[in-house]
Amino acid sequence: MPAKTQRVNDLSWMIGGPQGSGVDSSANAFARACAHAGLDVFGKREYYSNIKGEHSYFTVRAASRVIRSHIDDVHLLATFDAETAFRHVREVVDDGAIIYDPSLARTKLSDIPTIEPRLKGDLKTYLIARGVGETLDDLLTTAKQRGVTLVPVPYNDILEQIADEFKVDALSKIARMINMLAVGASLGLVGLEFDYTVQALNDVFRGRKATVDMNASGARKGYDLAKALAPDFSYRLERMARKEPRLFLTGSQAGALGKLYGGLRVQTYYPITPASDESEFLEANEILQLDGHGAAEAEDSAFLKEKDASVLVVQTEDEIAAITMAIGAALTGARSATATSGPGFCLMMEGIGYASINEVPVVITLYQRAGPSTGMPTRHEQGDLRFALHAGHGDSPRIILASGDFEEMIRDGLLSFNYAERYQMPVIHMVDKALANNSGTVAFPQLTDLRIDRGRLLADGNGFGPEHPYHRFELGENPVSPRAVIGQHGTLFWNTGDEHDETGHITEDPVLRDLMMEKREAKLQLAAKEIPDSVKYHYFGAKDAETVIVSWGSTKGPLLDALDRLLAEKESVGFLQLRLLNPFPTEAVMAHLAKAKRRVDVEMNFGAQLGGLVRERTGVDLTHTILKYNGRPMSNSELHDAIKAIIRNQAPRRTVLTHGA
Amino acid sequence: MALEQVLKPQDYATEVHNDWCPGCGDFGILRTIQMALAELKLDPYRVAMVSGIGCSAKTIHYIKTYGVHTLHGRVLPVAQGIKLANPNLEVVAVGGDGDGMGIGGAHFVNAGRRNLDMLYILHDNGVYGLTKGQAAPTLKLGVQTKSLAHPNINDAINPIWLALAAGATWVGRGYSYDVKHLKDLIVQGIRHKGYAFLDVLQPCPTYNDINTKEWDGGEDRSEQNGGRPLPRVYKLDGQGWDPVVHEPMEIEAKAKQALAKALEWGDRIPIGVFYNNEHVPDMGERIRQRIPTYYQKPPAEQRIAGPNGEPLTDLTKLFERLTVQPTA
Ligand SMILES: Cc1ncc(C[n+]2csc(CCOP(=O)(O)OP(=O)(O)O)c2C)c(N)n1
Ligand code: SF4
Ligand SMILES: [Mg+2]
């Protein structure tokens, strides 16, 4: 037999299983093993709105270069139930492999209650077309026929050995270990030194030795078995030397870290997927350390010597309370925020308007998910751009900043607070489900350039008092008035949701009304002028490209990966990533689109919301849209192909992407 | 927080034009709040008055402390946000019965669970004053006030019961025309360590033509009383009534007693303290057990930036936990 060609360090691995069976921890272990071996990893998590039983899966890509997205192909599929094989077999490439449990070989498609009728029908057609029956065995035979390597792992036999070895009285107690056996088998197939698996298990089980040992023993058995069964599997992973430490993060953690770095001191939230992970991370890390940074020069260095600080996380009764409580906290001077997703954001409208009219700096991190209504709670979408722009009645200025990757999430956490305080208005920091649940390695973020800017926040001892009364909404040259906080001597003020005068008392005077409306809107103009281009947008790819893609948020990952390929294919393509969506960077967008022959809007929603916004704010029409709204993030492969078709003039104006299980 | 110099109640008044209807019960509540602030010698710069939306919510504009007139129903979460971020402030919330028990119902019950150290005053007038007299959640079934096309089809919430059920640790009822008594209640409510709820019978002469000052005062019952009014409102104090939970073991008995008392309505309407229990740790204390520096360095008083804006929050430890070490 001729030696197979082998691909080294470019793997797309998938594991799946019923929810609650440890799919996430096994993927975490696999990804961490790769990371410890010096590889770059990217992980994507897909799950149902369900706690136990429905199918969830996790894709991990491991490679020797930065990867920011998934591809459609799966090189190695690790399963321990029949459903995962049924659902994903068609994604496995011909020279790929499937790890499976031979004791399930007779499981029939029709016996799996959690596969939706539509997909069952599809699969039946697929099997009938290949002239086979409907058991797992039949399914795997079709895979084998196209060259896929089958790797049977008798999980139960291995579990029994382990039970013996570690004196466990009931197999059910270690049943969850099956997923780590699958991880071991995967790493054996790709040939990564076993040490990294042990390191990863130490991470996942936080050094609990007995658990680590037992899981390592199981993983080792899987590892040896798979290696022996398919010693020349086409996909290999090899250790890479790495001089620099890196971070292994999820997006939710990145969101929390950015807020903490930005000085978050009160976070309110009501539980909702996919936003609550951020708040839970904050709550688990509520005691903070202060850095002595610059303390030497600070007059009150004594203060800074006390190293303790804290963030107060409050779980509220609903999102109305979350936003209004955060507003109350912000009025005292604490940097305050809340985090939510679409349904919760709906409840925050009135509060956002209140923050806007009262010029309260508050940050709302909006983790978008598939809507409308409850929609698909655990699935991805970028459907809330228009909503965030207009949420609330009346003209209520707000700043909208959208992050495209983990590092931006961290930086934007701080920037959101800066803008909230500098322009004294709510900031909606837009992220999404894909970002929140993605995980992977990133270079240590360089944050040293970041500064905290509290805008016109008054210092104590500011000279205000009965003789020199303070006016919270002073009308002056600068539309941003000096801001006092509750409890600051000499600075009484009032707030009201009604239109107000300079002190904050109710007014319906038409002249004052105009002045206050104009003052508030002028702050937005000021923000448009002051916020640097480096925050407003990024441009990637060929200068003066023939085809310019415009997008926002987490499509950045797959777009950059697709762009690399298109540029390597010598296409004249550029990508304009818009980060500041309100105030809108009109000039920059016009400049970048002016010369382009093809202007392509890429976003994860039905209505091409950004495309419409671009037209509205620039008068420039986008020639093409690539949209997706099936709840699954774009893969770089489908994006690449869709863009390529547009470049070749083979695509309609509107392309809808549909990949993803 | 107490002041050196003596402030009089009128020192806590703003010059803002007061636009309540003549004879409105809100005037009494406003005055008594100002009297209570003066009696407690509270520094206006350390007090936040917070209100919802409604006639009653305008109260804060007439008081010279920090004033936050919020949204309809949202007085409690805003007030709690202020208090949580800076527990060293004195926070008093005021609002209407529609505000607190209708649109703000979820906040009303959850405030009790938190037992945050603050006072909430409910202006209980039975109607939605500012929207022209629709039925409020405190209006009894079958009652037809002036603006109603039909007798009220909903039954009333009992604010005292609801506050007790929610977990308020001090529950009282006052009457806006008994100024001295109401002032004493407000003083006690502010002093109470924990969440204090004060229901105030606040006649709305414009829209509630049933529960009027005259009705409260029993002027319709003078025949039974030798030609003199026979007041419905009576004080709990001084009749052997003891609402205080002296020992934790008394909680059940005192709560039952309060619930029973709160059922009285109609001919006899009790005002005074129904329940007072300081054996439940307030939320500040619960937080302090987790965050030992909470009172010394509450969220509002923490430095977050160095002299040149350097972020002071040190992420090193968190980053360490998330770090993948170099490989050889
Ligand atoms: C969200 C919302 N819904 C409705 C209103 C209209 N509104 C203003 S005041 C009010 C009722 C106020 O009644 P209550 O809270 O009892 O206060 P009162 O005027 O009696 O003091 C209503 C419904 C509003 N301001 N906001
Ligand atoms: S409507 Fe009633 S509650 Fe409102 S101000 Fe007039 S009397 Fe007072
Ligand atoms: Mg009312």
Short mmCIF file of N, CA and C in Angstrom, two decimals, chain A residues 218-325:
data_model
loop_
_atom_site.label_atom_id
_atom_site.label_comp_id
_atom_site.label_asym_id
_atom_site.label_seq_id
_atom_site.Cartn_x
_atom_site.Cartn_y
_atom_site.Cartn_z
N GLY A 218 -7.72 6.10 31.90
CA GLY A 218 -8.70 5.80 30.86
C GLY A 218 -8.27 6.36 29.52
N ALA A 219 -7.84 7.61 29.54
CA ALA A 219 -7.43 8.26 28.29
C ALA A 219 -6.27 7.48 27.67
N ARG A 220 -5.38 7.03 28.51
CA ARG A 220 -4.20 6.29 28.01
C ARG A 220 -4.66 5.01 27.29
N LYS A 221 -5.63 4.34 27.86
CA LYS A 221 -6.10 3.10 27.24
C LYS A 221 -6.69 3.40 25.87
N GLY A 222 -7.50 4.46 25.81
CA GLY A 222 -8.07 4.87 24.53
C GLY A 222 -6.96 5.24 23.55
N TYR A 223 -6.00 5.95 24.07
CA TYR A 223 -4.88 6.45 23.28
C TYR A 223 -4.13 5.28 22.61
N ASP A 224 -3.75 4.28 23.43
CA ASP A 224 -2.96 3.15 22.91
C ASP A 224 -3.76 2.34 21.90
N LEU A 225 -5.03 2.16 22.25
CA LEU A 225 -5.89 1.35 21.39
C LEU A 225 -6.04 1.98 20.00
N ALA A 226 -6.33 3.26 19.97
CA ALA A 226 -6.54 3.94 18.70
C ALA A 226 -5.26 3.98 17.89
N LYS A 227 -4.18 4.23 18.58
CA LYS A 227 -2.89 4.32 17.91
C LYS A 227 -2.56 2.98 17.23
N ALA A 228 -2.88 1.92 17.92
CA ALA A 228 -2.59 0.59 17.37
C ALA A 228 -3.51 0.29 16.19
N LEU A 229 -4.78 0.75 16.29
CA LEU A 229 -5.74 0.44 15.23
C LEU A 229 -5.45 1.20 13.94
N ALA A 230 -5.00 2.44 14.05
CA ALA A 230 -4.78 3.24 12.84
C ALA A 230 -3.48 4.02 12.98
N PRO A 231 -2.37 3.31 12.87
CA PRO A 231 -1.08 3.96 13.14
C PRO A 231 -0.73 5.02 12.09
N ASP A 232 -1.33 4.93 10.91
CA ASP A 232 -0.93 5.92 9.89
C ASP A 232 -2.09 6.81 9.48
N PHE A 233 -2.83 7.26 10.47
CA PHE A 233 -3.94 8.18 10.21
C PHE A 233 -3.39 9.45 9.52
N SER A 234 -4.20 9.96 8.58
CA SER A 234 -3.70 11.03 7.71
C SER A 234 -3.45 12.36 8.41
N TYR A 235 -4.09 12.55 9.56
CA TYR A 235 -3.94 13.85 10.21
C TYR A 235 -3.10 13.69 11.47
N ARG A 236 -2.07 14.50 11.57
CA ARG A 236 -1.16 14.36 12.71
C ARG A 236 -1.05 15.69 13.44
N LEU A 237 -0.82 15.60 14.73
CA LEU A 237 -0.50 16.82 15.48
C LEU A 237 0.88 16.63 16.08
N GLU A 238 1.68 17.68 15.96
CA GLU A 238 3.04 17.61 16.52
C GLU A 238 3.28 18.81 17.41
N ARG A 239 4.07 18.57 18.41
CA ARG A 239 4.43 19.63 19.34
C ARG A 239 5.13 20.77 18.61
N MET A 240 4.83 21.99 19.03
CA MET A 240 5.51 23.17 18.47
C MET A 240 6.19 23.93 19.58
N ALA A 241 7.38 24.42 19.30
CA ALA A 241 8.07 25.23 20.32
C ALA A 241 7.38 26.58 20.43
N ARG A 242 7.20 27.03 21.65
CA ARG A 242 6.56 28.33 21.91
C ARG A 242 7.37 29.06 22.96
N LYS A 243 7.79 30.24 22.64
CA LYS A 243 8.59 30.97 23.64
C LYS A 243 7.70 31.79 24.57
N GLU A 244 6.57 32.21 24.03
CA GLU A 244 5.74 33.13 24.80
C GLU A 244 4.56 32.40 25.45
N PRO A 245 4.21 32.81 26.65
CA PRO A 245 2.97 32.27 27.21
C PRO A 245 1.78 32.82 26.42
N ARG A 246 0.70 32.07 26.37
CA ARG A 246 -0.52 32.56 25.72
C ARG A 246 -1.68 32.41 26.68
N LEU A 247 -2.80 32.98 26.31
CA LEU A 247 -3.99 32.79 27.13
C LEU A 247 -4.90 31.77 26.46
N PHE A 248 -5.56 30.99 27.27
CA PHE A 248 -6.62 30.12 26.78
C PHE A 248 -7.92 30.64 27.37
N LEU A 249 -8.78 31.17 26.52
CA LEU A 249 -9.93 31.94 27.00
C LEU A 249 -11.24 31.49 26.36
N THR A 250 -12.32 31.82 27.01
CA THR A 250 -13.60 31.83 26.32
C THR A 250 -13.99 33.30 26.14
N GLY A 251 -14.93 33.55 25.25
CA GLY A 251 -15.35 34.93 25.03
C GLY A 251 -16.00 35.52 26.27
N SER A 252 -16.74 34.72 27.00
CA SER A 252 -17.38 35.24 28.22
C SER A 252 -16.31 35.72 29.20
N GLN A 253 -15.24 34.96 29.28
CA GLN A 253 -14.16 35.39 30.18
C GLN A 253 -13.52 36.67 29.68
N ALA A 254 -13.33 36.74 28.36
CA ALA A 254 -12.74 37.95 27.79
C ALA A 254 -13.63 39.16 28.12
N GLY A 255 -14.93 38.97 28.01
CA GLY A 255 -15.86 40.05 28.32
C GLY A 255 -15.70 40.51 29.77
N ALA A 256 -15.61 39.54 30.66
CA ALA A 256 -15.48 39.87 32.08
C ALA A 256 -14.13 40.55 32.35
N LEU A 257 -13.08 40.04 31.75
CA LEU A 257 -11.75 40.61 32.00
C LEU A 257 -11.68 42.06 31.54
N GLY A 258 -12.26 42.33 30.39
CA GLY A 258 -12.24 43.70 29.88
C GLY A 258 -12.96 44.65 30.82
N LYS A 259 -14.08 44.20 31.33
CA LYS A 259 -14.84 45.07 32.23
C LYS A 259 -14.06 45.32 33.52
N LEU A 260 -13.44 44.25 34.02
CA LEU A 260 -12.66 44.42 35.25
C LEU A 260 -11.51 45.38 35.03
N TYR A 261 -10.81 45.22 33.93
CA TYR A 261 -9.69 46.09 33.64
C TYR A 261 -10.16 47.53 33.51
N GLY A 262 -11.35 47.66 32.98
CA GLY A 262 -11.93 48.99 32.82
C GLY A 262 -12.47 49.58 34.11
N GLY A 263 -12.35 48.86 35.21
CA GLY A 263 -12.76 49.44 36.49
C GLY A 263 -14.19 49.14 36.89
N LEU A 264 -14.79 48.11 36.31
CA LEU A 264 -16.14 47.71 36.71
C LEU A 264 -16.20 47.49 38.21
N ARG A 265 -17.21 48.08 38.87
CA ARG A 265 -17.35 47.85 40.30
C ARG A 265 -18.74 47.34 40.69
N VAL A 266 -19.73 47.54 39.81
CA VAL A 266 -21.04 46.93 40.07
C VAL A 266 -21.55 46.32 38.77
N GLN A 267 -21.87 45.05 38.83
CA GLN A 267 -22.50 44.42 37.67
C GLN A 267 -23.81 43.79 38.13
N THR A 268 -24.89 44.12 37.43
CA THR A 268 -26.18 43.52 37.75
C THR A 268 -26.55 42.60 36.60
N TYR A 269 -27.30 41.56 36.88
CA TYR A 269 -27.72 40.70 35.77
C TYR A 269 -28.91 39.84 36.18
N TYR A 270 -29.65 39.42 35.18
CA TYR A 270 -30.69 38.42 35.36
C TYR A 270 -30.28 37.27 34.44
N PRO A 271 -30.32 36.03 34.93
CA PRO A 271 -29.75 34.93 34.13
C PRO A 271 -30.35 34.80 32.73
N ILE A 272 -29.49 34.70 31.75
CA ILE A 272 -29.92 34.45 30.38
C ILE A 272 -28.73 33.97 29.55
N THR A 273 -28.99 32.97 28.73
CA THR A 273 -27.98 32.47 27.79
C THR A 273 -27.92 33.45 26.63
N PRO A 274 -26.78 33.78 26.09
CA PRO A 274 -25.45 33.36 26.53
C PRO A 274 -24.73 34.43 27.34
N ALA A 275 -25.48 35.26 28.06
CA ALA A 275 -24.83 36.38 28.76
C ALA A 275 -24.40 36.04 30.17
N SER A 276 -25.09 35.10 30.83
CA SER A 276 -24.81 34.98 32.28
C SER A 276 -23.42 34.45 32.62
N ASP A 277 -22.79 33.73 31.68
CA ASP A 277 -21.45 33.22 32.00
C ASP A 277 -20.52 34.35 32.43
N GLU A 278 -20.66 35.48 31.76
CA GLU A 278 -19.80 36.62 32.11
C GLU A 278 -20.01 37.04 33.56
N SER A 279 -21.27 37.18 33.94
CA SER A 279 -21.57 37.63 35.31
C SER A 279 -21.13 36.60 36.34
N GLU A 280 -21.30 35.33 35.98
CA GLU A 280 -20.90 34.28 36.92
C GLU A 280 -19.39 34.27 37.11
N PHE A 281 -18.66 34.50 36.04
CA PHE A 281 -17.21 34.59 36.15
C PHE A 281 -16.82 35.76 37.05
N LEU A 282 -17.50 36.87 36.87
CA LEU A 282 -17.21 38.05 37.70
C LEU A 282 -17.49 37.76 39.16
N GLU A 283 -18.62 37.10 39.39
CA GLU A 283 -19.01 36.83 40.77
C GLU A 283 -18.01 35.90 41.45
N ALA A 284 -17.52 34.94 40.68
CA ALA A 284 -16.55 34.00 41.24
C ALA A 284 -15.21 34.68 41.51
N ASN A 285 -15.01 35.83 40.91
CA ASN A 285 -13.74 36.54 41.08
C ASN A 285 -13.97 37.94 41.64
N GLU A 286 -14.89 38.03 42.62
CA GLU A 286 -15.32 39.35 43.07
C GLU A 286 -14.26 40.11 43.86
N ILE A 287 -13.34 39.39 44.47
CA ILE A 287 -12.27 40.08 45.19
C ILE A 287 -11.15 40.37 44.20
N LEU A 288 -10.78 41.63 44.11
CA LEU A 288 -9.80 42.03 43.10
C LEU A 288 -8.53 42.52 43.77
N GLN A 289 -7.48 42.52 42.98
CA GLN A 289 -6.22 43.07 43.43
C GLN A 289 -6.03 44.40 42.73
N LEU A 290 -5.41 45.34 43.45
CA LEU A 290 -5.05 46.59 42.79
C LEU A 290 -3.58 46.56 42.45
N ASP A 291 -3.28 47.20 41.35
CA ASP A 291 -1.92 47.31 40.89
C ASP A 291 -1.36 48.60 41.48
N GLY A 292 -0.11 48.60 41.88
CA GLY A 292 0.50 49.82 42.40
C GLY A 292 0.81 50.84 41.33
N HIS A 293 0.47 50.49 40.10
CA HIS A 293 0.71 51.30 38.91
C HIS A 293 0.65 52.81 39.17
N GLY A 294 1.76 53.46 39.01
CA GLY A 294 1.73 54.92 39.13
C GLY A 294 1.49 55.41 40.54
N ALA A 295 1.46 54.49 41.50
CA ALA A 295 1.12 54.89 42.87
C ALA A 295 2.18 55.83 43.43
N ALA A 296 3.42 55.63 43.03
CA ALA A 296 4.50 56.44 43.57
C ALA A 296 4.22 57.93 43.37
N GLU A 297 3.72 58.25 42.19
CA GLU A 297 3.46 59.67 41.92
C GLU A 297 2.15 60.13 42.55
N ALA A 298 1.30 59.17 42.84
CA ALA A 298 -0.01 59.57 43.35
C ALA A 298 0.12 60.14 44.74
N GLU A 299 -0.57 61.26 44.96
CA GLU A 299 -0.51 61.88 46.28
C GLU A 299 -1.02 60.92 47.34
N ASP A 300 -2.04 60.19 46.97
CA ASP A 300 -2.65 59.31 47.96
C ASP A 300 -2.13 57.89 47.81
N SER A 301 -0.80 57.78 47.71
CA SER A 301 -0.26 56.44 47.51
C SER A 301 -0.61 55.53 48.67
N ALA A 302 -0.88 56.15 49.82
CA ALA A 302 -1.28 55.33 50.96
C ALA A 302 -2.53 54.54 50.62
N PHE A 303 -3.43 55.20 49.97
CA PHE A 303 -4.69 54.56 49.57
C PHE A 303 -4.40 53.35 48.69
N LEU A 304 -3.46 53.56 47.76
CA LEU A 304 -3.19 52.49 46.81
C LEU A 304 -2.43 51.34 47.44
N LYS A 305 -1.84 51.59 48.59
CA LYS A 305 -1.11 50.50 49.23
C LYS A 305 -2.06 49.43 49.72
N GLU A 306 -3.25 49.86 50.08
CA GLU A 306 -4.24 48.83 50.38
C GLU A 306 -4.55 48.18 49.05
N LYS A 307 -4.32 46.91 48.98
CA LYS A 307 -4.39 46.29 47.67
C LYS A 307 -5.77 45.75 47.33
N ASP A 308 -6.72 45.89 48.24
CA ASP A 308 -7.99 45.21 47.94
C ASP A 308 -8.97 46.09 47.20
N ALA A 309 -9.64 45.46 46.33
CA ALA A 309 -10.77 46.08 45.67
C ALA A 309 -11.77 44.96 45.43
N SER A 310 -12.93 45.31 44.92
CA SER A 310 -13.92 44.26 44.71
C SER A 310 -14.92 44.71 43.67
N VAL A 311 -15.56 43.73 43.09
CA VAL A 311 -16.66 44.03 42.19
C VAL A 311 -17.91 43.39 42.81
N LEU A 312 -18.97 44.16 42.85
CA LEU A 312 -20.21 43.65 43.44
C LEU A 312 -21.11 43.17 42.30
N VAL A 313 -21.45 41.89 42.32
CA VAL A 313 -22.32 41.34 41.28
C VAL A 313 -23.68 41.06 41.91
N VAL A 314 -24.72 41.60 41.34
CA VAL A 314 -26.05 41.44 41.92
C VAL A 314 -26.97 40.75 40.93
N GLN A 315 -27.53 39.63 41.35
CA GLN A 315 -28.54 38.97 40.52
C GLN A 315 -29.89 39.59 40.86
N THR A 316 -30.52 40.17 39.86
CA THR A 316 -31.76 40.92 40.12
C THR A 316 -32.99 40.07 39.80
N GLU A 317 -34.17 40.66 40.03
CA GLU A 317 -35.42 39.93 39.80
C GLU A 317 -35.80 39.92 38.33
N ASP A 318 -35.27 40.81 37.54
CA ASP A 318 -35.55 40.83 36.10
C ASP A 318 -34.58 41.83 35.46
N GLU A 319 -34.66 41.96 34.15
CA GLU A 319 -33.71 42.84 33.48
C GLU A 319 -34.07 44.31 33.65
N ILE A 320 -35.34 44.58 33.98
CA ILE A 320 -35.70 45.97 34.25
C ILE A 320 -34.95 46.41 35.50
N ALA A 321 -34.94 45.53 36.48
CA ALA A 321 -34.20 45.85 37.70
C ALA A 321 -32.70 45.89 37.41
N ALA A 322 -32.24 45.02 36.52
CA ALA A 322 -30.81 44.98 36.24
C ALA A 322 -30.33 46.32 35.69
N ILE A 323 -31.04 46.85 34.70
CA ILE A 323 -30.58 48.11 34.12
C ILE A 323 -30.79 49.27 35.10
N THR A 324 -31.93 49.29 35.78
CA THR A 324 -32.18 50.45 36.64
C THR A 324 -31.29 50.41 37.89
N MET A 325 -30.99 49.21 38.37
CA MET A 325 -30.08 49.13 39.52
C MET A 325 -28.68 49.56 39.11
#
